[in-house]
Coordinates of C-alpha atoms and ligand atoms in Angstrom, one line a residue:
Chain A
M103 CA 74.1 12.1 39.4
L104 CA 71.7 9.3 39.6
K105 CA 72.0 6.4 37.8
I106 CA 69.1 3.6 38.1
K107 CA 70.2 0.2 36.3
N108 CA 67.8 -2.7 35.6
I109 CA 65.6 -2.6 38.8
N110 CA 63.2 -5.3 39.3
K111 CA 60.5 -5.6 42.1
N112 CA 57.8 -8.2 42.8
F113 CA 55.4 -8.0 45.4
G114 CA 54.6 -11.9 45.7
R115 CA 53.5 -12.9 42.4
L116 CA 53.0 -9.4 41.0
E117 CA 55.8 -8.0 39.0
V118 CA 55.7 -4.4 39.7
L119 CA 59.0 -3.3 38.4
K120 CA 60.7 -4.8 35.3
G121 CA 64.0 -4.0 34.2
I122 CA 63.8 -0.2 35.1
S123 CA 66.8 1.8 33.9
F124 CA 67.4 5.6 33.5
E125 CA 69.7 8.4 34.4
I126 CA 69.1 11.8 36.1
K127 CA 71.8 14.7 35.7
R128 CA 72.4 17.1 38.2
G129 CA 70.1 20.0 38.1
E130 CA 67.5 18.1 35.9
S131 CA 64.0 17.9 36.2
L132 CA 62.9 14.6 35.3
G133 CA 59.0 13.7 35.2
L134 CA 57.5 10.1 35.6
L135 CA 54.3 9.6 34.1
G136 CA 52.1 6.8 34.6
E137 CA 48.5 5.6 35.5
S138 CA 47.8 4.3 38.9
G139 CA 49.4 0.8 39.7
A140 CA 52.3 1.4 37.1
G141 CA 54.8 1.3 39.8
K142 CA 55.6 4.7 40.1
S143 CA 55.4 5.2 44.3
T144 CA 57.2 1.6 44.3
L145 CA 60.2 3.1 42.2
A146 CA 60.4 6.2 44.4
R147 CA 60.4 4.0 47.8
I148 CA 63.0 1.9 46.4
I149 CA 65.4 5.0 45.4
L150 CA 65.1 6.4 48.9
G151 CA 65.7 2.9 50.1
L152 CA 62.6 2.6 52.4
I153 CA 61.9 -0.5 50.8
P154 CA 64.3 -3.1 49.2
K155 CA 64.7 -4.1 45.5
D156 CA 64.7 -7.5 44.3
S157 CA 67.5 -6.9 41.8
G158 CA 69.3 -4.1 39.9
D159 CA 71.9 -1.1 40.9
I160 CA 71.4 2.6 41.7
F161 CA 74.5 4.7 41.7
L162 CA 74.8 8.1 43.1
N163 CA 78.0 10.1 41.3
G164 CA 79.3 6.8 40.1
Q165 CA 79.3 4.9 43.8
P166 CA 76.7 2.4 44.4
V167 CA 74.2 4.0 47.0
D168 CA 74.9 2.8 50.5
Y169 CA 71.4 2.8 52.0
S170 CA 72.7 1.8 55.5
I171 CA 74.0 5.1 56.3
R172 CA 71.6 7.5 57.8
D173 CA 72.9 10.5 55.8
I174 CA 71.3 9.3 52.9
R175 CA 68.3 11.4 54.0
K176 CA 70.3 14.8 53.9
I177 CA 70.8 13.7 50.1
F178 CA 67.4 12.2 49.1
Q179 CA 64.2 13.7 50.3
I180 CA 60.5 12.9 49.3
I181 CA 57.4 14.9 49.1
F182 CA 54.1 12.9 49.1
Q183 CA 50.6 13.5 47.4
D184 CA 48.7 14.0 50.5
P185 CA 50.1 16.4 52.7
Y186 CA 47.5 15.7 55.4
T187 CA 48.4 12.0 56.4
S188 CA 52.2 12.6 56.1
L189 CA 52.1 15.2 59.0
N190 CA 51.4 14.2 62.6
P191 CA 48.2 16.0 63.4
K192 CA 49.4 16.5 67.2
I193 CA 52.7 18.1 66.4
K194 CA 53.0 21.9 65.5
I195 CA 54.1 23.0 62.0
G196 CA 57.2 24.7 63.3
E197 CA 58.3 21.4 65.2
A198 CA 57.4 19.3 62.6
I199 CA 59.8 21.2 60.1
G200 CA 62.3 21.3 62.9
E201 CA 62.3 17.6 63.6
P202 CA 64.7 16.1 60.8
I203 CA 67.2 19.0 61.7
L204 CA 67.2 17.8 65.4
I205 CA 67.4 14.4 64.6
H206 CA 70.2 14.2 62.0
K207 CA 71.9 16.7 64.4
I208 CA 72.7 19.3 61.6
L209 CA 72.1 22.2 64.0
P210 CA 72.3 23.1 67.9
K211 CA 68.9 23.1 69.4
N212 CA 68.9 26.7 70.1
K213 CA 69.4 27.7 66.2
I214 CA 66.7 25.4 65.0
R215 CA 63.9 28.1 65.5
Q216 CA 65.4 30.5 63.6
K217 CA 66.3 28.1 61.0
V218 CA 62.8 26.7 60.7
E219 CA 61.5 30.8 60.5
E220 CA 63.9 30.9 57.3
L221 CA 62.3 27.7 55.7
L222 CA 58.9 28.8 56.3
S223 CA 59.7 32.0 54.7
L224 CA 61.6 30.2 51.9
V225 CA 58.2 28.2 51.1
R226 CA 56.3 31.6 51.4
L227 CA 54.6 30.8 54.7
S228 CA 54.4 33.1 57.4
K229 CA 56.1 32.9 61.1
E230 CA 52.9 32.8 62.5
H231 CA 52.5 29.4 60.8
Y232 CA 55.1 28.1 63.3
N233 CA 52.5 27.5 66.3
R234 CA 49.7 26.0 64.1
Y235 CA 48.5 22.7 63.6
P236 CA 48.1 20.7 60.3
H237 CA 44.4 20.7 60.5
E238 CA 44.4 24.6 60.8
L239 CA 46.3 24.7 57.4
S240 CA 44.8 24.4 53.8
G241 CA 45.8 21.7 51.5
G242 CA 48.3 24.1 49.5
E243 CA 49.7 25.3 52.9
R244 CA 50.2 21.6 54.4
Q245 CA 52.1 21.1 51.0
R246 CA 54.4 23.8 51.7
V247 CA 55.1 22.6 55.1
G248 CA 56.1 19.2 53.6
I249 CA 58.5 20.9 51.4
A250 CA 59.8 23.2 54.1
R251 CA 60.2 19.8 56.3
A252 CA 61.9 18.0 53.3
L253 CA 64.3 20.6 52.8
S254 CA 65.2 21.2 56.1
V255 CA 68.3 18.8 56.0
G256 CA 69.7 20.4 53.0
P257 CA 68.9 17.7 50.3
S258 CA 70.2 18.0 46.9
F259 CA 67.7 15.6 45.3
L260 CA 63.8 15.7 45.7
I261 CA 61.1 13.0 44.7
L262 CA 58.1 14.6 44.2
D263 CA 55.3 11.7 44.4
E264 CA 52.3 13.6 43.0
P265 CA 52.7 16.4 45.1
V266 CA 49.6 18.5 43.5
S267 CA 47.4 15.7 42.8
S268 CA 44.8 16.1 45.2
L269 CA 44.8 20.1 45.1
D270 CA 42.7 22.4 43.0
L271 CA 44.0 23.8 40.1
S272 CA 44.9 27.4 41.4
V273 CA 46.6 26.0 44.1
Q274 CA 48.5 23.5 42.1
I275 CA 50.0 26.5 39.9
E276 CA 51.0 28.1 43.1
L277 CA 52.9 25.1 44.3
L278 CA 54.3 24.4 41.0
D279 CA 55.6 27.8 40.6
L280 CA 57.1 27.6 44.1
L281 CA 58.7 24.2 43.3
K282 CA 60.2 26.0 40.0
R283 CA 61.7 28.6 42.1
L284 CA 63.0 26.6 44.8
K285 CA 64.9 24.6 42.2
D286 CA 66.5 27.4 40.5
E287 CA 67.2 29.0 43.7
L288 CA 68.9 26.0 45.8
G289 CA 69.8 23.9 42.5
L290 CA 67.9 21.3 43.3
T291 CA 67.5 18.0 41.3
Y292 CA 63.7 16.7 40.9
L293 CA 62.2 13.5 40.1
L294 CA 58.4 14.5 39.7
I295 CA 56.0 11.7 39.8
A296 CA 52.8 12.6 38.2
H297 CA 49.5 11.0 36.5
D298 CA 49.1 14.4 34.7
L299 CA 51.2 15.1 31.7
A300 CA 50.2 19.0 32.0
V301 CA 51.9 18.9 35.6
I302 CA 55.1 17.4 34.2
K303 CA 55.1 19.7 31.2
Y304 CA 55.0 22.8 33.5
I305 CA 58.1 21.8 35.2
C306 CA 60.3 19.3 33.5
D307 CA 62.3 19.0 30.5
R308 CA 62.5 15.5 30.3
V309 CA 60.0 12.7 31.0
I310 CA 59.8 9.0 31.3
V311 CA 56.7 7.2 30.7
I312 CA 55.9 3.9 32.9
E313 CA 53.2 1.5 32.0
K314 CA 52.7 -1.4 34.1
G315 CA 56.3 -1.4 35.4
E316 CA 58.2 -0.9 32.3
I317 CA 59.5 2.4 30.8
V318 CA 57.9 2.5 27.3
E319 CA 59.3 6.3 26.5
D320 CA 62.1 8.3 27.7
D321 CA 62.5 11.7 26.0
K322 CA 62.4 15.5 25.9
V323 CA 58.8 16.7 27.0
D324 CA 58.3 18.6 23.6
K325 CA 59.5 15.7 21.4
V326 CA 56.8 13.3 23.3
L327 CA 54.1 15.7 23.1
T328 CA 54.5 16.4 19.3
S329 CA 55.9 12.6 18.4
P330 CA 55.5 10.0 20.9
S331 CA 57.1 7.0 19.9
D332 CA 55.0 4.6 22.1
A333 CA 51.2 4.1 21.4
Y334 CA 50.4 4.0 25.1
T335 CA 52.1 7.2 25.7
K336 CA 50.0 8.7 22.6
K337 CA 46.9 7.4 24.4
L338 CA 48.0 9.2 27.6
I339 CA 48.4 12.4 25.9
E340 CA 45.3 12.5 24.0
A341 CA 43.5 11.7 27.3
G342 CA 45.4 14.0 29.3
L343 CA 45.5 17.1 27.2
G344 CA 42.8 16.8 24.7
Chain B
M123 CA 12.8 22.0 34.0
L124 CA 14.5 21.7 37.2
Q125 CA 14.8 25.1 39.2
V126 CA 16.8 25.6 42.3
K127 CA 15.9 28.9 44.0
T128 CA 17.4 30.9 46.5
L129 CA 18.8 27.6 48.2
S130 CA 20.9 27.8 51.6
T131 CA 22.0 24.8 53.4
L132 CA 24.1 24.9 56.2
F133 CA 25.9 22.6 58.5
Y134 CA 26.1 23.4 62.3
K135 CA 29.3 22.7 63.8
D136 CA 30.1 22.5 67.7
D137 CA 31.5 26.2 67.6
S138 CA 30.2 27.6 64.1
I139 CA 27.9 27.4 61.4
I140 CA 29.1 26.7 57.7
K141 CA 27.1 28.4 55.2
A142 CA 27.8 25.4 52.5
V143 CA 25.3 26.9 50.1
D144 CA 24.3 30.3 50.3
D145 CA 21.2 31.7 48.3
F146 CA 22.2 29.6 45.4
S147 CA 19.9 29.8 42.1
F148 CA 20.1 28.0 38.8
Y149 CA 18.0 26.1 36.5
I150 CA 18.3 23.2 34.1
E151 CA 16.3 22.1 31.1
K152 CA 15.9 18.4 30.0
G153 CA 18.8 17.3 27.6
E154 CA 21.2 20.0 28.4
T155 CA 24.4 19.8 30.4
L156 CA 24.7 22.4 33.1
G157 CA 28.6 22.2 34.7
L158 CA 28.4 23.1 38.2
L159 CA 32.2 24.1 38.6
G160 CA 34.1 25.4 41.6
E161 CA 37.1 24.6 43.9
S162 CA 36.8 22.0 46.7
G163 CA 34.8 23.0 49.6
S164 CA 32.8 25.7 47.6
G165 CA 29.6 23.7 48.0
K166 CA 28.9 21.7 45.1
S167 CA 28.2 18.4 46.5
T168 CA 26.0 20.2 49.1
V169 CA 23.9 21.3 46.3
A170 CA 23.5 18.1 44.9
L171 CA 22.7 16.4 48.2
S172 CA 20.1 19.3 48.7
I173 CA 18.5 18.5 45.6
L174 CA 17.7 14.8 46.4
R175 CA 17.2 15.8 49.8
L176 CA 20.1 13.8 51.2
I177 CA 20.9 16.2 53.7
S178 CA 21.1 15.0 57.4
K179 CA 22.4 16.4 60.5
P180 CA 24.4 18.5 61.0
G181 CA 23.2 19.7 57.9
K182 CA 20.0 21.4 57.2
I183 CA 18.3 23.3 54.3
V184 CA 17.2 26.4 55.6
S185 CA 15.7 28.2 52.9
G186 CA 14.7 28.1 49.1
A187 CA 13.0 26.0 46.8
I188 CA 14.0 23.2 44.5
E189 CA 11.2 22.9 41.7
L190 CA 11.0 19.9 39.5
D191 CA 8.5 20.9 36.7
G192 CA 6.9 23.2 38.7
Q193 CA 6.7 21.0 42.0
D194 CA 8.8 21.9 45.0
I195 CA 10.8 19.0 46.3
L196 CA 11.3 20.4 49.5
K197 CA 7.7 20.4 50.4
L198 CA 7.2 16.5 49.6
S199 CA 6.8 13.9 52.2
D200 CA 9.4 11.5 52.7
K201 CA 7.6 8.8 51.0
E202 CA 6.9 11.0 48.0
I203 CA 10.6 11.8 47.8
I204 CA 11.8 8.3 47.7
N205 CA 9.7 7.8 44.7
I206 CA 11.3 10.5 42.9
R207 CA 14.8 9.7 43.9
G208 CA 16.4 7.3 41.6
A209 CA 13.5 7.5 39.3
K210 CA 12.9 11.2 38.0
L211 CA 16.2 12.5 39.8
S212 CA 19.2 10.3 39.9
M213 CA 22.4 10.5 41.1
I214 CA 26.1 9.2 40.3
F215 CA 29.1 9.9 42.8
Q216 CA 32.9 10.3 42.8
D217 CA 33.9 6.9 44.2
P218 CA 31.9 4.3 42.7
F219 CA 33.2 1.7 45.2
S220 CA 31.7 3.2 48.2
S221 CA 28.2 3.7 46.3
L222 CA 27.7 0.2 45.4
N223 CA 26.8 -2.4 48.2
P224 CA 29.8 -5.2 48.5
V225 CA 27.8 -8.0 49.6
F226 CA 25.1 -8.0 46.8
T227 CA 25.6 -8.6 43.0
I228 CA 25.5 -5.9 40.5
G229 CA 22.1 -7.6 39.0
D230 CA 20.6 -7.6 42.7
Q231 CA 21.3 -3.7 43.1
I232 CA 20.3 -2.5 39.5
A233 CA 17.0 -4.8 39.6
E234 CA 16.4 -3.5 43.1
T235 CA 16.3 0.1 41.9
I236 CA 14.0 -1.1 38.9
S237 CA 11.5 -3.0 41.0
L238 CA 11.3 -0.3 43.4
H239 CA 10.2 2.4 40.7
Q240 CA 8.6 0.5 38.2
K241 CA 6.1 -2.3 38.7
L242 CA 7.8 -5.0 36.9
S243 CA 8.2 -8.8 38.1
K244 CA 11.6 -10.0 39.4
K245 CA 12.0 -11.6 36.2
E246 CA 11.3 -8.7 34.1
S247 CA 13.6 -6.4 36.5
W248 CA 16.6 -8.7 35.7
R249 CA 15.7 -8.7 32.1
K250 CA 15.9 -4.6 32.4
A251 CA 18.9 -4.8 34.4
K252 CA 20.7 -6.9 31.8
E253 CA 19.4 -4.3 29.0
M254 CA 21.2 -1.7 31.2
L255 CA 24.5 -3.5 31.5
Q256 CA 24.4 -3.7 27.8
K257 CA 23.8 0.0 27.1
V258 CA 26.8 0.7 29.5
Q259 CA 29.1 -1.7 27.6
I260 CA 29.5 -4.4 30.1
D261 CA 29.0 -8.0 29.4
P262 CA 25.4 -8.8 30.7
D263 CA 26.6 -12.4 31.7
R264 CA 28.5 -10.7 34.2
I265 CA 25.2 -9.6 36.1
R266 CA 25.9 -12.0 38.9
N267 CA 29.3 -10.5 39.7
Y268 CA 30.2 -8.6 42.8
P269 CA 31.3 -5.1 42.7
H270 CA 34.9 -6.2 43.8
Q271 CA 35.1 -8.0 40.8
F272 CA 35.2 -4.9 38.5
S273 CA 37.6 -2.3 38.0
G274 CA 37.1 1.4 39.0
G275 CA 36.0 2.3 35.6
M276 CA 33.5 -0.6 35.3
R277 CA 32.1 -0.1 38.6
Q278 CA 31.3 3.7 37.5
R279 CA 29.6 2.2 34.3
V280 CA 27.6 0.0 36.7
M281 CA 26.6 3.1 38.8
I282 CA 25.7 4.4 35.5
A283 CA 23.5 1.7 34.7
M284 CA 21.7 1.8 38.0
A285 CA 21.2 5.7 38.0
L286 CA 19.7 5.4 34.3
S287 CA 17.5 2.3 34.7
C288 CA 14.4 4.2 35.7
Q289 CA 14.8 6.9 32.7
P290 CA 15.2 9.8 34.7
E291 CA 14.4 13.4 33.7
F292 CA 17.6 14.8 35.6
L293 CA 20.9 13.1 36.3
I294 CA 23.4 14.8 38.9
A295 CA 27.0 13.3 38.1
D296 CA 29.3 14.6 41.0
E297 CA 32.9 14.3 39.9
P298 CA 32.2 11.1 38.0
T299 CA 35.4 10.6 36.7
T300 CA 37.8 12.3 39.1
A301 CA 38.7 9.0 40.8
L302 CA 39.8 7.2 37.3
D303 CA 42.6 7.3 35.4
V304 CA 42.7 9.8 32.5
T305 CA 42.7 6.9 29.9
I306 CA 39.5 5.5 31.7
Q307 CA 37.8 9.0 32.2
E308 CA 37.3 9.6 28.5
G309 CA 35.7 6.4 27.6
V310 CA 33.3 7.3 30.7
L311 CA 32.5 10.7 29.7
K312 CA 31.9 9.4 26.3
L313 CA 29.3 6.9 27.5
I314 CA 27.7 9.4 29.4
K315 CA 27.4 11.7 26.7
D316 CA 26.2 9.0 24.2
L317 CA 23.8 8.0 26.7
Q318 CA 22.4 11.4 27.1
R319 CA 21.9 11.9 23.8
E320 CA 20.1 8.6 23.6
L321 CA 17.9 9.2 26.4
G322 CA 17.6 12.8 26.6
F323 CA 18.1 13.6 30.2
G324 CA 19.3 16.8 31.8
M325 CA 22.7 16.6 33.4
I326 CA 24.3 18.6 36.2
F327 CA 27.7 17.9 35.9
I328 CA 29.8 18.8 39.0
T329 CA 33.4 18.9 38.8
H330 CA 36.3 21.0 40.1
N331 CA 38.2 20.1 36.7
F332 CA 37.7 22.8 34.2
R333 CA 39.3 21.1 31.6
I334 CA 36.7 18.2 31.6
A335 CA 33.8 20.6 32.1
K336 CA 34.7 22.6 29.3
K337 CA 34.6 19.4 27.2
V338 CA 31.3 18.1 28.6
C339 CA 28.9 21.0 29.2
D340 CA 26.9 23.4 27.4
R341 CA 26.3 25.9 30.3
F342 CA 28.2 26.6 33.5
C343 CA 27.6 27.8 36.9
V344 CA 30.9 28.8 38.7
M345 CA 30.6 28.3 42.6
Q346 CA 32.7 30.0 45.3
K347 CA 31.8 29.7 49.1
G348 CA 28.5 28.6 48.7
K349 CA 27.8 31.5 46.5
L350 CA 27.2 31.8 42.4
V351 CA 29.9 33.6 40.8
E352 CA 29.1 33.5 37.4
E353 CA 26.1 31.7 35.2
G354 CA 26.4 31.1 31.5
S355 CA 28.0 29.4 28.4
Q356 CA 30.6 32.6 28.1
V357 CA 32.6 31.0 31.2
F358 CA 35.8 29.7 29.2
N359 CA 35.8 32.2 26.4
K360 CA 34.7 35.5 27.9
P361 CA 34.5 35.2 31.9
Q362 CA 32.9 38.0 33.5
K363 CA 34.3 37.9 36.8
P364 CA 37.9 38.1 38.5
Y365 CA 37.6 34.8 40.3
T366 CA 36.4 33.1 37.0
K367 CA 39.0 34.7 35.2
K368 CA 41.7 33.7 37.3
L369 CA 40.4 30.0 37.3
V370 CA 40.5 30.0 33.5
D371 CA 43.8 31.5 33.3
C372 CA 45.2 28.7 35.6
M373 CA 43.5 26.2 33.3
N374 CA 44.8 27.6 30.3
L375 CA 48.6 27.9 31.8
L376 CA 48.3 24.4 32.8
Y377 CA 46.6 22.6 29.8
A378 CA 47.2 25.0 26.8
Ligands
ADP645 N1 53.5 -3.3 49.7 C1 53.0 -3.6 48.9 N2 52.4 -5.1 49.0 C2 51.7 -5.5 47.6 N3 51.7 -4.9 46.7 C3 51.8 -3.5 46.5 C4 52.6 -3.1 47.8 N4 52.9 -1.7 47.3 C5 52.4 -1.5 45.9 N5 51.7 -2.7 45.6 C6 51.4 -3.0 44.3 O1 52.2 -2.7 43.1 C7 51.6 -1.8 42.3 C8 52.3 -0.6 41.8 O2 51.8 0.3 42.9 P1 52.5 1.7 43.0 O3 54.0 1.8 43.0 O4 52.1 2.3 44.2 O5 51.9 2.2 41.8 P2 51.6 3.9 41.4 O6 52.6 4.8 42.6 O7 52.2 4.1 39.8 O8 50.4 4.3 41.5 C9 50.2 -2.1 42.6 O9 49.5 -3.2 41.9 C10 50.2 -2.2 43.7 O10 48.7 -2.5 44.4
ADP646 N1 28.4 16.4 56.6 C1 29.2 17.9 56.7 N2 29.5 18.1 58.1 C2 29.8 19.6 58.2 N3 30.4 20.1 57.1 C3 30.0 19.8 55.8 C4 29.6 18.5 55.5 N4 29.4 18.3 54.3 C5 29.9 19.5 53.7 N5 30.5 20.2 54.6 C6 30.9 21.5 54.6 O1 30.4 22.5 53.5 C7 31.2 23.0 52.7 C8 31.2 22.4 51.2 O2 31.2 21.3 51.1 P1 31.0 20.5 49.8 O3 29.7 20.8 49.6 O4 31.4 19.0 50.1 O5 31.9 21.1 48.7 P2 32.5 20.4 47.3 O6 31.7 19.5 46.9 O7 32.3 21.8 46.5 O8 34.0 20.2 47.4 C9 32.6 22.8 53.0 O9 32.9 23.6 54.0 C10 32.4 21.4 54.0 O10 33.5 21.1 54.7
MG647 MG1 51.8 6.2 43.6
MG648 MG1 32.3 17.2 46.2

């Protein structure tokens, strides 16, 4: 579905991404594992078209992705780590979820409320959450709102950038279970970014390990766990699961 | 021994009162590591700050006693508590950046703690500070560097050097590795444990991370909404309360 080819990105003199190449098949959950500063979020922002790349190509179903069209947002969506800063504190939850539907003119105005209620139920929030403000929700609930908002435009591909990193363990599991279910129900494709291998192991079949802007491993999760080919990966596994 | 007895600490908000710590009791002996475990907001940091008497408005310790070798810290004068803080009782925080002063060198900061509590000359304090840096595996020649010249993991080592510079009886470590990368976490945890073996302090290890707590601690207190749920060393092998069991199950599900 998505093919990334030889992506390079510098910030000033800092080489953040060095020749990144990989593919994601439709319906796959690919994990992207790396420590902070490795370049994971930069890569996510490039795939989404939020920042330009210096060189390299991105193909969607064989065609180079045209980031100038607004409809690209109907295909790629992102969930960020901190559900608090990614929601406007002054906007009600229901309206925040409906906003992309309005912007992309996906439904007439009078149909939006019903769609938002469907989305709330899809992420296991209740109708009564519609009129709440972000600060009236827990971290896990806010992250569900972020997911509902991302799904509102019917994307097929979700980039999840450390979606559970700031949450408590029991809430992490709830959200990961939700993400698993949504993927099956809606036939989504995931790129799940994490610094915790356990989170990737819970959801993904395949994992890419990125160290200082370079891919050092790309294989089935089971394979990587039992016999990592790279020394850095080995260190990450020992520290993260030991 | 450090004993916290029926401690209650409240935060007074405009329209409500938060019982951050609610009738909470535990003890810790020198040399042992007690894990204070709970999800975020359960009151762990408030316990820590209460023990050091660092609770300020809108918070207030409303009842209980905190006895260090039989003496109630809550009854001490402000001057007396300053003598204990950093000396007999010491603390390291989650974020090593905000707890170091950016405008002073790390040497200044470690030496100041030392000279405050030990009647040593400036020269002696600096010599001691260098010794502490060596203990936390930082090149003593970097003593005149500023906090921003160190990585996160190294800053946490500096904090550890400072916290241990006066040989405390008890160290409170509040999420000391939460802000660090996993590969860095391990080194810091090992360092803390090695130093504990060498220096013999008791440690209250505060974390929401059950996986790390299991590795580091001898005994645990599980906290929920300010209250003690379960205490003992059985928490991971034989949890007694449904809440503890749920959290341990989550951990096993994710990290098994
Ligand atoms: N807008 C930017 N300007 C300059 N440097 C940046 C910018 N965004 C990210 N960086 C740097 O790029 C590197 C990779 O960052 P990032 O992609 O956020 O890493 P990760 O998500 O893996 O933690 C870091 O060193 C970061 O400081
Ligand atoms: N300075 C403060 N003002 C108001 N409420 C506070 C303050 N500090 C903590 N609280 C509240 O006290 C409760 C316990 O917080 P805390 O001790 O920080 O929990 P933990 O460290 O377990 O995450 C929370 O409900 C928190 O919102
Ligand atoms: Mg990132
Ligand atoms: Mg805390």
